[in-house]
């Protein structure tokens, strides 16, 4: 029986008041999708607002992302993403919150998406997130009402990385701080290096370079 990973994408396309566009960072789901596919997973998507998901980070020399987005079946799914309350959590084994700066605006308040992730986790599934994707974890709670991240070791895009890309004054908050404020034990490596961590079926990674490692650890976490 095949398994299914659900990539959760932002619907927010404006990078604060900079006049620049943002969205879901495509390599952060395109590259890990290959890992999941190689392990027999079906690939599905959900977004905060549904419909066409705004994408960012598509580079001409990134053959993996280019090929993934050129797949007609994937293109169709990305053009018409469902919203969380249209989905049955029992259909998914892993939910993977892809990053992109847009997530910082709409993931934290996306209660139906958070509830979907909580249900997937509660029935034994894996919750994964990379880079700014862990902003989607801020509203995920366990049945006792405690935050999913409380007491767990996590990673995310770091304060230092946000400063390094010059967007610490643009994003509405610093993700590392927000996770720590909820009681998470935040870990990190050097700026922009590969780093991911697993804690009790919660898998998180630091930055775009860590997306594939998050997928690998998610596959392993579900197999345990």
JSON list of C-alpha atoms in Angstrom, two decimals:
[
{"chain": "A", "resi": 1, "resn": "UNK", "atom": "CA", "xyz": [0.00, 0.00, 0.00]},
{"chain": "A", "resi": 2, "resn": "UNK", "atom": "CA", "xyz": [1.45, 3.35, -1.02]},
{"chain": "A", "resi": 3, "resn": "UNK", "atom": "CA", "xyz": [2.00, 6.16, 1.41]},
{"chain": "A", "resi": 4, "resn": "UNK", "atom": "CA", "xyz": [1.27, 9.85, 0.84]},
{"chain": "A", "resi": 5, "resn": "UNK", "atom": "CA", "xyz": [3.13, 13.03, 1.71]},
{"chain": "A", "resi": 6, "resn": "UNK", "atom": "CA", "xyz": [1.19, 16.28, 1.79]},
{"chain": "A", "resi": 7, "resn": "UNK", "atom": "CA", "xyz": [3.28, 19.37, 1.05]},
{"chain": "A", "resi": 8, "resn": "UNK", "atom": "CA", "xyz": [1.80, 22.45, 2.76]},
{"chain": "A", "resi": 9, "resn": "UNK", "atom": "CA", "xyz": [2.41, 25.68, 0.84]},
{"chain": "A", "resi": 10, "resn": "UNK", "atom": "CA", "xyz": [1.97, 29.36, 1.59]},
{"chain": "A", "resi": 11, "resn": "UNK", "atom": "CA", "xyz": [-0.54, 31.43, -0.36]},
{"chain": "A", "resi": 12, "resn": "UNK", "atom": "CA", "xyz": [1.16, 34.73, 0.51]},
{"chain": "A", "resi": 13, "resn": "UNK", "atom": "CA", "xyz": [2.95, 36.37, -2.41]},
{"chain": "A", "resi": 14, "resn": "UNK", "atom": "CA", "xyz": [4.06, 39.78, -1.10]},
{"chain": "A", "resi": 15, "resn": "UNK", "atom": "CA", "xyz": [7.38, 40.24, 0.71]},
{"chain": "A", "resi": 16, "resn": "UNK", "atom": "CA", "xyz": [6.21, 42.78, 3.26]},
{"chain": "A", "resi": 17, "resn": "UNK", "atom": "CA", "xyz": [6.30, 46.33, 1.89]},
{"chain": "A", "resi": 18, "resn": "UNK", "atom": "CA", "xyz": [9.42, 45.75, -0.21]},
{"chain": "A", "resi": 19, "resn": "UNK", "atom": "CA", "xyz": [7.47, 45.51, -3.47]},
{"chain": "A", "resi": 20, "resn": "UNK", "atom": "CA", "xyz": [9.10, 42.12, -4.07]},
{"chain": "A", "resi": 21, "resn": "UNK", "atom": "CA", "xyz": [7.26, 38.88, -4.65]},
{"chain": "A", "resi": 22, "resn": "UNK", "atom": "CA", "xyz": [7.58, 35.75, -2.55]},
{"chain": "A", "resi": 23, "resn": "UNK", "atom": "CA", "xyz": [5.73, 32.47, -2.11]},
{"chain": "A", "resi": 24, "resn": "UNK", "atom": "CA", "xyz": [6.54, 28.83, -1.49]},
{"chain": "A", "resi": 25, "resn": "UNK", "atom": "CA", "xyz": [10.22, 28.17, -2.13]},
{"chain": "A", "resi": 26, "resn": "UNK", "atom": "CA", "xyz": [9.96, 25.59, -4.88]},
{"chain": "A", "resi": 27, "resn": "UNK", "atom": "CA", "xyz": [13.21, 23.67, -4.26]},
{"chain": "A", "resi": 28, "resn": "UNK", "atom": "CA", "xyz": [12.05, 23.03, -0.71]},
{"chain": "A", "resi": 29, "resn": "UNK", "atom": "CA", "xyz": [9.34, 20.71, -1.98]},
{"chain": "A", "resi": 30, "resn": "UNK", "atom": "CA", "xyz": [10.70, 19.71, -5.41]},
{"chain": "A", "resi": 31, "resn": "UNK", "atom": "CA", "xyz": [13.94, 18.25, -4.08]},
{"chain": "A", "resi": 32, "resn": "UNK", "atom": "CA", "xyz": [12.41, 16.36, -1.15]},
{"chain": "A", "resi": 33, "resn": "UNK", "atom": "CA", "xyz": [9.63, 15.09, -3.43]},
{"chain": "A", "resi": 34, "resn": "UNK", "atom": "CA", "xyz": [12.25, 12.97, -5.18]},
{"chain": "A", "resi": 35, "resn": "UNK", "atom": "CA", "xyz": [13.15, 11.32, -1.87]},
{"chain": "A", "resi": 36, "resn": "UNK", "atom": "CA", "xyz": [9.53, 10.57, -1.09]},
{"chain": "A", "resi": 37, "resn": "UNK", "atom": "CA", "xyz": [8.83, 9.28, -4.62]},
{"chain": "A", "resi": 38, "resn": "UNK", "atom": "CA", "xyz": [11.85, 7.00, -4.45]},
{"chain": "A", "resi": 39, "resn": "UNK", "atom": "CA", "xyz": [10.41, 5.55, -1.24]},
{"chain": "A", "resi": 40, "resn": "UNK", "atom": "CA", "xyz": [7.00, 4.85, -2.75]},
{"chain": "A", "resi": 41, "resn": "UNK", "atom": "CA", "xyz": [5.12, 7.93, -1.61]},
{"chain": "A", "resi": 42, "resn": "UNK", "atom": "CA", "xyz": [2.40, 9.72, -3.57]},
{"chain": "A", "resi": 43, "resn": "UNK", "atom": "CA", "xyz": [2.79, 13.51, -3.68]},
{"chain": "A", "resi": 44, "resn": "UNK", "atom": "CA", "xyz": [-0.07, 15.86, -2.82]},
{"chain": "A", "resi": 45, "resn": "UNK", "atom": "CA", "xyz": [-0.37, 19.55, -1.96]},
{"chain": "A", "resi": 46, "resn": "UNK", "atom": "CA", "xyz": [-2.42, 21.84, 0.27]},
{"chain": "A", "resi": 47, "resn": "UNK", "atom": "CA", "xyz": [-2.21, 25.61, 0.61]},
{"chain": "A", "resi": 48, "resn": "UNK", "atom": "CA", "xyz": [-3.57, 28.18, 3.00]},
{"chain": "A", "resi": 49, "resn": "UNK", "atom": "CA", "xyz": [-6.02, 29.80, 0.57]},
{"chain": "A", "resi": 50, "resn": "UNK", "atom": "CA", "xyz": [-6.27, 27.10, -2.10]},
{"chain": "A", "resi": 51, "resn": "UNK", "atom": "CA", "xyz": [-5.98, 27.54, -5.85]},
{"chain": "A", "resi": 52, "resn": "UNK", "atom": "CA", "xyz": [-2.74, 28.54, -7.57]},
{"chain": "A", "resi": 53, "resn": "UNK", "atom": "CA", "xyz": [0.17, 28.44, -5.17]},
{"chain": "A", "resi": 54, "resn": "UNK", "atom": "CA", "xyz": [2.63, 31.35, -5.57]},
{"chain": "A", "resi": 55, "resn": "UNK", "atom": "CA", "xyz": [6.16, 30.01, -6.08]},
{"chain": "A", "resi": 56, "resn": "UNK", "atom": "CA", "xyz": [9.60, 31.46, -5.45]},
{"chain": "A", "resi": 57, "resn": "UNK", "atom": "CA", "xyz": [13.18, 30.26, -5.76]},
{"chain": "A", "resi": 58, "resn": "UNK", "atom": "CA", "xyz": [12.91, 28.77, -9.25]},
{"chain": "A", "resi": 59, "resn": "UNK", "atom": "CA", "xyz": [16.35, 28.93, -10.83]},
{"chain": "A", "resi": 60, "resn": "UNK", "atom": "CA", "xyz": [17.23, 28.04, -14.45]},
{"chain": "A", "resi": 61, "resn": "UNK", "atom": "CA", "xyz": [20.15, 25.85, -13.38]},
{"chain": "A", "resi": 62, "resn": "UNK", "atom": "CA", "xyz": [18.11, 23.82, -10.88]},
{"chain": "A", "resi": 63, "resn": "UNK", "atom": "CA", "xyz": [17.30, 20.83, -13.07]},
{"chain": "A", "resi": 64, "resn": "UNK", "atom": "CA", "xyz": [15.48, 18.91, -10.32]},
{"chain": "A", "resi": 65, "resn": "UNK", "atom": "CA", "xyz": [13.02, 21.73, -9.62]},
{"chain": "A", "resi": 66, "resn": "UNK", "atom": "CA", "xyz": [12.58, 22.54, -13.31]},
{"chain": "A", "resi": 67, "resn": "UNK", "atom": "CA", "xyz": [11.79, 18.91, -14.14]},
{"chain": "A", "resi": 68, "resn": "UNK", "atom": "CA", "xyz": [9.44, 18.53, -11.20]},
{"chain": "A", "resi": 69, "resn": "UNK", "atom": "CA", "xyz": [7.43, 21.64, -12.05]},
{"chain": "A", "resi": 70, "resn": "UNK", "atom": "CA", "xyz": [7.30, 20.62, -15.73]},
{"chain": "A", "resi": 71, "resn": "UNK", "atom": "CA", "xyz": [5.50, 17.37, -14.86]},
{"chain": "A", "resi": 72, "resn": "UNK", "atom": "CA", "xyz": [1.92, 17.91, -16.09]},
{"chain": "A", "resi": 73, "resn": "UNK", "atom": "CA", "xyz": [0.40, 16.11, -13.12]},
{"chain": "A", "resi": 74, "resn": "UNK", "atom": "CA", "xyz": [2.37, 18.25, -10.65]},
{"chain": "A", "resi": 75, "resn": "UNK", "atom": "CA", "xyz": [1.60, 21.44, -12.56]},
{"chain": "A", "resi": 76, "resn": "UNK", "atom": "CA", "xyz": [-2.10, 20.64, -12.41]},
{"chain": "A", "resi": 77, "resn": "UNK", "atom": "CA", "xyz": [-1.98, 20.01, -8.67]},
{"chain": "A", "resi": 78, "resn": "UNK", "atom": "CA", "xyz": [-0.09, 23.26, -8.02]},
{"chain": "A", "resi": 79, "resn": "UNK", "atom": "CA", "xyz": [-2.56, 25.25, -10.09]},
{"chain": "A", "resi": 80, "resn": "UNK", "atom": "CA", "xyz": [-5.51, 24.02, -8.04]},
{"chain": "A", "resi": 81, "resn": "UNK", "atom": "CA", "xyz": [-4.37, 23.27, -4.51]},
{"chain": "A", "resi": 82, "resn": "UNK", "atom": "CA", "xyz": [-7.08, 22.39, -1.98]},
{"chain": "A", "resi": 83, "resn": "UNK", "atom": "CA", "xyz": [-7.54, 24.05, 1.39]},
{"chain": "A", "resi": 84, "resn": "UNK", "atom": "CA", "xyz": [-6.95, 22.12, 4.58]},
{"chain": "A", "resi": 85, "resn": "UNK", "atom": "CA", "xyz": [-10.58, 21.69, 5.64]},
{"chain": "A", "resi": 86, "resn": "UNK", "atom": "CA", "xyz": [-11.33, 19.92, 2.33]},
{"chain": "A", "resi": 87, "resn": "UNK", "atom": "CA", "xyz": [-8.94, 17.11, 3.22]},
{"chain": "A", "resi": 88, "resn": "UNK", "atom": "CA", "xyz": [-9.18, 13.98, 5.37]},
{"chain": "A", "resi": 89, "resn": "UNK", "atom": "CA", "xyz": [-6.11, 13.70, 7.63]},
{"chain": "A", "resi": 90, "resn": "UNK", "atom": "CA", "xyz": [-6.40, 9.91, 7.52]},
{"chain": "A", "resi": 91, "resn": "UNK", "atom": "CA", "xyz": [-5.30, 10.04, 3.87]},
{"chain": "A", "resi": 92, "resn": "UNK", "atom": "CA", "xyz": [-1.81, 11.32, 4.69]},
{"chain": "A", "resi": 93, "resn": "UNK", "atom": "CA", "xyz": [1.23, 9.77, 6.36]},
{"chain": "A", "resi": 94, "resn": "UNK", "atom": "CA", "xyz": [3.46, 12.85, 6.33]},
{"chain": "A", "resi": 95, "resn": "UNK", "atom": "CA", "xyz": [2.69, 16.56, 6.20]},
{"chain": "A", "resi": 96, "resn": "UNK", "atom": "CA", "xyz": [5.69, 18.62, 5.14]},
{"chain": "A", "resi": 97, "resn": "UNK", "atom": "CA", "xyz": [5.55, 22.40, 5.61]},
{"chain": "A", "resi": 98, "resn": "UNK", "atom": "CA", "xyz": [7.67, 23.87, 2.82]},
{"chain": "A", "resi": 99, "resn": "UNK", "atom": "CA", "xyz": [9.29, 27.22, 3.45]},
{"chain": "A", "resi": 100, "resn": "UNK", "atom": "CA", "xyz": [9.52, 30.47, 1.58]},
{"chain": "A", "resi": 101, "resn": "UNK", "atom": "CA", "xyz": [9.20, 33.86, 3.22]},
{"chain": "A", "resi": 102, "resn": "UNK", "atom": "CA", "xyz": [5.47, 34.01, 2.45]},
{"chain": "A", "resi": 103, "resn": "UNK", "atom": "CA", "xyz": [4.87, 31.43, 5.17]},
{"chain": "A", "resi": 104, "resn": "UNK", "atom": "CA", "xyz": [5.79, 34.00, 7.80]},
{"chain": "A", "resi": 105, "resn": "UNK", "atom": "CA", "xyz": [2.62, 35.93, 7.03]},
{"chain": "A", "resi": 106, "resn": "UNK", "atom": "CA", "xyz": [-0.03, 33.25, 6.58]},
{"chain": "A", "resi": 107, "resn": "UNK", "atom": "CA", "xyz": [1.13, 29.99, 8.20]},
{"chain": "A", "resi": 108, "resn": "UNK", "atom": "CA", "xyz": [0.91, 31.13, 11.85]},
{"chain": "A", "resi": 109, "resn": "UNK", "atom": "CA", "xyz": [-2.78, 32.04, 11.60]},
{"chain": "A", "resi": 110, "resn": "UNK", "atom": "CA", "xyz": [-3.80, 29.11, 9.39]},
{"chain": "A", "resi": 111, "resn": "UNK", "atom": "CA", "xyz": [-5.79, 27.26, 12.05]},
{"chain": "A", "resi": 112, "resn": "UNK", "atom": "CA", "xyz": [-7.35, 24.68, 9.73]},
{"chain": "A", "resi": 113, "resn": "UNK", "atom": "CA", "xyz": [-3.92, 23.78, 8.39]},
{"chain": "A", "resi": 114, "resn": "UNK", "atom": "CA", "xyz": [-2.58, 23.49, 11.93]},
{"chain": "A", "resi": 115, "resn": "UNK", "atom": "CA", "xyz": [-5.51, 21.27, 12.89]},
{"chain": "A", "resi": 116, "resn": "UNK", "atom": "CA", "xyz": [-4.87, 19.05, 9.87]},
{"chain": "A", "resi": 117, "resn": "UNK", "atom": "CA", "xyz": [-1.23, 18.65, 10.89]},
{"chain": "A", "resi": 118, "resn": "UNK", "atom": "CA", "xyz": [-2.25, 17.84, 14.46]},
{"chain": "A", "resi": 119, "resn": "UNK", "atom": "CA", "xyz": [-4.63, 15.12, 13.27]},
{"chain": "A", "resi": 120, "resn": "UNK", "atom": "CA", "xyz": [-1.97, 13.58, 11.02]},
{"chain": "A", "resi": 121, "resn": "UNK", "atom": "CA", "xyz": [0.44, 13.57, 13.95]},
{"chain": "A", "resi": 122, "resn": "UNK", "atom": "CA", "xyz": [-2.14, 12.18, 16.39]},
{"chain": "A", "resi": 123, "resn": "UNK", "atom": "CA", "xyz": [-2.87, 9.17, 14.18]},
{"chain": "A", "resi": 124, "resn": "UNK", "atom": "CA", "xyz": [0.81, 8.27, 14.04]},
{"chain": "A", "resi": 125, "resn": "UNK", "atom": "CA", "xyz": [1.97, 10.33, 11.09]},
{"chain": "A", "resi": 126, "resn": "UNK", "atom": "CA", "xyz": [5.02, 12.52, 10.73]},
{"chain": "A", "resi": 127, "resn": "UNK", "atom": "CA", "xyz": [5.02, 16.33, 10.78]},
{"chain": "A", "resi": 128, "resn": "UNK", "atom": "CA", "xyz": [7.97, 17.82, 8.89]},
{"chain": "A", "resi": 129, "resn": "UNK", "atom": "CA", "xyz": [9.00, 21.38, 8.11]},
{"chain": "A", "resi": 130, "resn": "UNK", "atom": "CA", "xyz": [12.00, 23.19, 6.68]},
{"chain": "A", "resi": 131, "resn": "UNK", "atom": "CA", "xyz": [13.44, 26.71, 6.71]},
{"chain": "A", "resi": 132, "resn": "UNK", "atom": "CA", "xyz": [10.48, 29.10, 7.27]},
{"chain": "A", "resi": 133, "resn": "UNK", "atom": "CA", "xyz": [8.05, 26.18, 7.08]},
{"chain": "A", "resi": 134, "resn": "UNK", "atom": "CA", "xyz": [8.18, 25.66, 10.87]},
{"chain": "A", "resi": 135, "resn": "UNK", "atom": "CA", "xyz": [6.11, 28.84, 11.13]},
{"chain": "A", "resi": 136, "resn": "UNK", "atom": "CA", "xyz": [3.27, 26.42, 10.34]},
{"chain": "A", "resi": 137, "resn": "UNK", "atom": "CA", "xyz": [4.00, 24.57, 13.57]},
{"chain": "A", "resi": 138, "resn": "UNK", "atom": "CA", "xyz": [3.31, 27.56, 15.80]},
{"chain": "A", "resi": 139, "resn": "UNK", "atom": "CA", "xyz": [-0.41, 26.82, 15.99]},
{"chain": "A", "resi": 140, "resn": "UNK", "atom": "CA", "xyz": [-0.21, 23.02, 16.09]},
{"chain": "A", "resi": 141, "resn": "UNK", "atom": "CA", "xyz": [-1.31, 21.64, 19.46]},
{"chain": "A", "resi": 142, "resn": "UNK", "atom": "CA", "xyz": [-1.54, 18.21, 21.02]},
{"chain": "A", "resi": 143, "resn": "UNK", "atom": "CA", "xyz": [-4.82, 16.82, 22.43]},
{"chain": "A", "resi": 144, "resn": "UNK", "atom": "CA", "xyz": [-3.96, 18.22, 25.86]},
{"chain": "A", "resi": 145, "resn": "UNK", "atom": "CA", "xyz": [-3.68, 21.70, 24.38]},
{"chain": "A", "resi": 146, "resn": "UNK", "atom": "CA", "xyz": [0.09, 21.99, 24.63]},
{"chain": "A", "resi": 147, "resn": "UNK", "atom": "CA", "xyz": [2.11, 23.16, 21.60]},
{"chain": "A", "resi": 148, "resn": "UNK", "atom": "CA", "xyz": [3.48, 20.35, 19.46]},
{"chain": "A", "resi": 149, "resn": "UNK", "atom": "CA", "xyz": [6.94, 21.92, 19.60]},
{"chain": "A", "resi": 150, "resn": "UNK", "atom": "CA", "xyz": [6.97, 22.33, 23.40]},
{"chain": "A", "resi": 151, "resn": "UNK", "atom": "CA", "xyz": [9.90, 20.43, 24.87]},
{"chain": "A", "resi": 152, "resn": "UNK", "atom": "CA", "xyz": [10.96, 19.08, 21.48]},
{"chain": "A", "resi": 153, "resn": "UNK", "atom": "CA", "xyz": [14.23, 19.68, 19.68]},
{"chain": "A", "resi": 154, "resn": "UNK", "atom": "CA", "xyz": [13.60, 21.63, 16.48]},
{"chain": "A", "resi": 155, "resn": "UNK", "atom": "CA", "xyz": [15.37, 23.68, 13.86]},
{"chain": "A", "resi": 156, "resn": "UNK", "atom": "CA", "xyz": [14.34, 26.43, 11.46]},
{"chain": "A", "resi": 157, "resn": "UNK", "atom": "CA", "xyz": [15.73, 29.38, 9.53]},
{"chain": "A", "resi": 158, "resn": "UNK", "atom": "CA", "xyz": [17.83, 31.08, 12.15]},
{"chain": "A", "resi": 159, "resn": "UNK", "atom": "CA", "xyz": [17.99, 34.64, 13.40]},
{"chain": "A", "resi": 160, "resn": "UNK", "atom": "CA", "xyz": [21.52, 34.87, 11.98]},
{"chain": "A", "resi": 161, "resn": "UNK", "atom": "CA", "xyz": [20.38, 33.66, 8.56]},
{"chain": "A", "resi": 162, "resn": "UNK", "atom": "CA", "xyz": [17.51, 36.15, 8.51]},
{"chain": "A", "resi": 163, "resn": "UNK", "atom": "CA", "xyz": [19.99, 38.93, 9.25]},
{"chain": "A", "resi": 164, "resn": "UNK", "atom": "CA", "xyz": [22.37, 37.59, 6.61]},
{"chain": "A", "resi": 165, "resn": "UNK", "atom": "CA", "xyz": [19.71, 37.83, 3.89]},
{"chain": "A", "resi": 166, "resn": "UNK", "atom": "CA", "xyz": [18.72, 41.30, 5.08]},
{"chain": "A", "resi": 167, "resn": "UNK", "atom": "CA", "xyz": [15.10, 40.46, 5.89]},
{"chain": "A", "resi": 168, "resn": "UNK", "atom": "CA", "xyz": [15.10, 40.54, 9.68]},
{"chain": "A", "resi": 169, "resn": "UNK", "atom": "CA", "xyz": [13.38, 43.93, 9.51]},
{"chain": "A", "resi": 170, "resn": "UNK", "atom": "CA", "xyz": [10.88, 42.80, 6.89]},
{"chain": "A", "resi": 171, "resn": "UNK", "atom": "CA", "xyz": [9.45, 39.56, 8.29]},
{"chain": "A", "resi": 172, "resn": "UNK", "atom": "CA", "xyz": [6.78, 40.06, 10.96]},
{"chain": "A", "resi": 173, "resn": "UNK", "atom": "CA", "xyz": [8.78, 38.08, 13.56]},
{"chain": "A", "resi": 174, "resn": "UNK", "atom": "CA", "xyz": [11.89, 35.96, 13.93]},
{"chain": "A", "resi": 175, "resn": "UNK", "atom": "CA", "xyz": [11.01, 32.29, 13.64]},
{"chain": "A", "resi": 176, "resn": "UNK", "atom": "CA", "xyz": [13.76, 30.95, 15.86]},
{"chain": "A", "resi": 177, "resn": "UNK", "atom": "CA", "xyz": [12.56, 33.21, 18.68]},
{"chain": "A", "resi": 178, "resn": "UNK", "atom": "CA", "xyz": [8.90, 32.27, 18.17]},
{"chain": "A", "resi": 179, "resn": "UNK", "atom": "CA", "xyz": [9.66, 28.56, 18.42]},
{"chain": "A", "resi": 180, "resn": "UNK", "atom": "CA", "xyz": [11.78, 29.09, 21.52]},
{"chain": "A", "resi": 181, "resn": "UNK", "atom": "CA", "xyz": [9.00, 31.14, 23.10]},
{"chain": "A", "resi": 182, "resn": "UNK", "atom": "CA", "xyz": [6.69, 28.11, 22.77]},
{"chain": "A", "resi": 183, "resn": "UNK", "atom": "CA", "xyz": [9.13, 25.96, 24.68]},
{"chain": "A", "resi": 184, "resn": "UNK", "atom": "CA", "xyz": [10.96, 24.35, 21.77]},
{"chain": "A", "resi": 185, "resn": "UNK", "atom": "CA", "xyz": [14.64, 23.49, 22.11]},
{"chain": "A", "resi": 186, "resn": "UNK", "atom": "CA", "xyz": [16.03, 25.18, 19.01]},
{"chain": "A", "resi": 187, "resn": "UNK", "atom": "CA", "xyz": [19.20, 23.80, 17.45]},
{"chain": "A", "resi": 188, "resn": "UNK", "atom": "CA", "xyz": [21.18, 25.13, 14.52]},
{"chain": "A", "resi": 189, "resn": "UNK", "atom": "CA", "xyz": [24.38, 24.78, 12.55]},
{"chain": "A", "resi": 190, "resn": "UNK", "atom": "CA", "xyz": [26.47, 27.31, 10.65]},
{"chain": "A", "resi": 191, "resn": "UNK", "atom": "CA", "xyz": [24.56, 29.67, 8.37]},
{"chain": "A", "resi": 192, "resn": "UNK", "atom": "CA", "xyz": [23.15, 27.95, 5.28]},
{"chain": "A", "resi": 193, "resn": "UNK", "atom": "CA", "xyz": [24.65, 24.56, 6.06]},
{"chain": "A", "resi": 194, "resn": "UNK", "atom": "CA", "xyz": [22.67, 21.30, 6.05]},
{"chain": "A", "resi": 195, "resn": "UNK", "atom": "CA", "xyz": [21.03, 20.61, 9.40]},
{"chain": "A", "resi": 196, "resn": "UNK", "atom": "CA", "xyz": [17.89, 18.67, 10.35]},
{"chain": "A", "resi": 197, "resn": "UNK", "atom": "CA", "xyz": [16.67, 17.01, 13.52]},
{"chain": "A", "resi": 198, "resn": "UNK", "atom": "CA", "xyz": [14.01, 14.45, 14.44]},
{"chain": "A", "resi": 199, "resn": "UNK", "atom": "CA", "xyz": [12.16, 14.38, 17.77]},
{"chain": "A", "resi": 200, "resn": "UNK", "atom": "CA", "xyz": [9.14, 12.11, 18.28]},
{"chain": "A", "resi": 201, "resn": "UNK", "atom": "CA", "xyz": [7.89, 12.12, 14.66]},
{"chain": "A", "resi": 202, "resn": "UNK", "atom": "CA", "xyz": [8.56, 15.86, 14.32]},
{"chain": "A", "resi": 203, "resn": "UNK", "atom": "CA", "xyz": [11.26, 16.54, 11.71]},
{"chain": "A", "resi": 204, "resn": "UNK", "atom": "CA", "xyz": [12.58, 20.04, 11.12]},
{"chain": "A", "resi": 205, "resn": "UNK", "atom": "CA", "xyz": [15.38, 21.54, 9.04]},
{"chain": "A", "resi": 206, "resn": "UNK", "atom": "CA", "xyz": [17.26, 24.81, 9.10]},
{"chain": "A", "resi": 207, "resn": "UNK", "atom": "CA", "xyz": [17.25, 26.16, 5.54]},
{"chain": "A", "resi": 208, "resn": "UNK", "atom": "CA", "xyz": [16.70, 25.26, 1.86]},
{"chain": "A", "resi": 209, "resn": "UNK", "atom": "CA", "xyz": [19.88, 23.17, 1.81]},
{"chain": "A", "resi": 210, "resn": "UNK", "atom": "CA", "xyz": [18.33, 20.98, 4.52]},
{"chain": "A", "resi": 211, "resn": "UNK", "atom": "CA", "xyz": [15.13, 20.09, 2.65]},
{"chain": "A", "resi": 212, "resn": "UNK", "atom": "CA", "xyz": [16.31, 16.73, 1.31]},
{"chain": "A", "resi": 213, "resn": "UNK", "atom": "CA", "xyz": [17.68, 15.69, 4.70]},
{"chain": "A", "resi": 214, "resn": "UNK", "atom": "CA", "xyz": [14.31, 16.53, 6.28]},
{"chain": "A", "resi": 215, "resn": "UNK", "atom": "CA", "xyz": [12.64, 14.24, 3.74]},
{"chain": "A", "resi": 216, "resn": "UNK", "atom": "CA", "xyz": [15.08, 11.43, 4.48]},
{"chain": "A", "resi": 217, "resn": "UNK", "atom": "CA", "xyz": [14.54, 11.74, 8.20]},
{"chain": "A", "resi": 218, "resn": "UNK", "atom": "CA", "xyz": [10.76, 11.90, 7.74]},
{"chain": "A", "resi": 219, "resn": "UNK", "atom": "CA", "xyz": [10.80, 8.64, 5.78]},
{"chain": "A", "resi": 220, "resn": "UNK", "atom": "CA", "xyz": [12.89, 7.06, 8.52]},
{"chain": "A", "resi": 221, "resn": "UNK", "atom": "CA", "xyz": [10.66, 8.43, 11.29]},
{"chain": "A", "resi": 222, "resn": "UNK", "atom": "CA", "xyz": [7.54, 6.92, 9.74]},
{"chain": "A", "resi": 223, "resn": "UNK", "atom": "CA", "xyz": [9.28, 3.57, 9.32]},
{"chain": "A", "resi": 224, "resn": "UNK", "atom": "CA", "xyz": [10.20, 3.32, 13.00]}
]
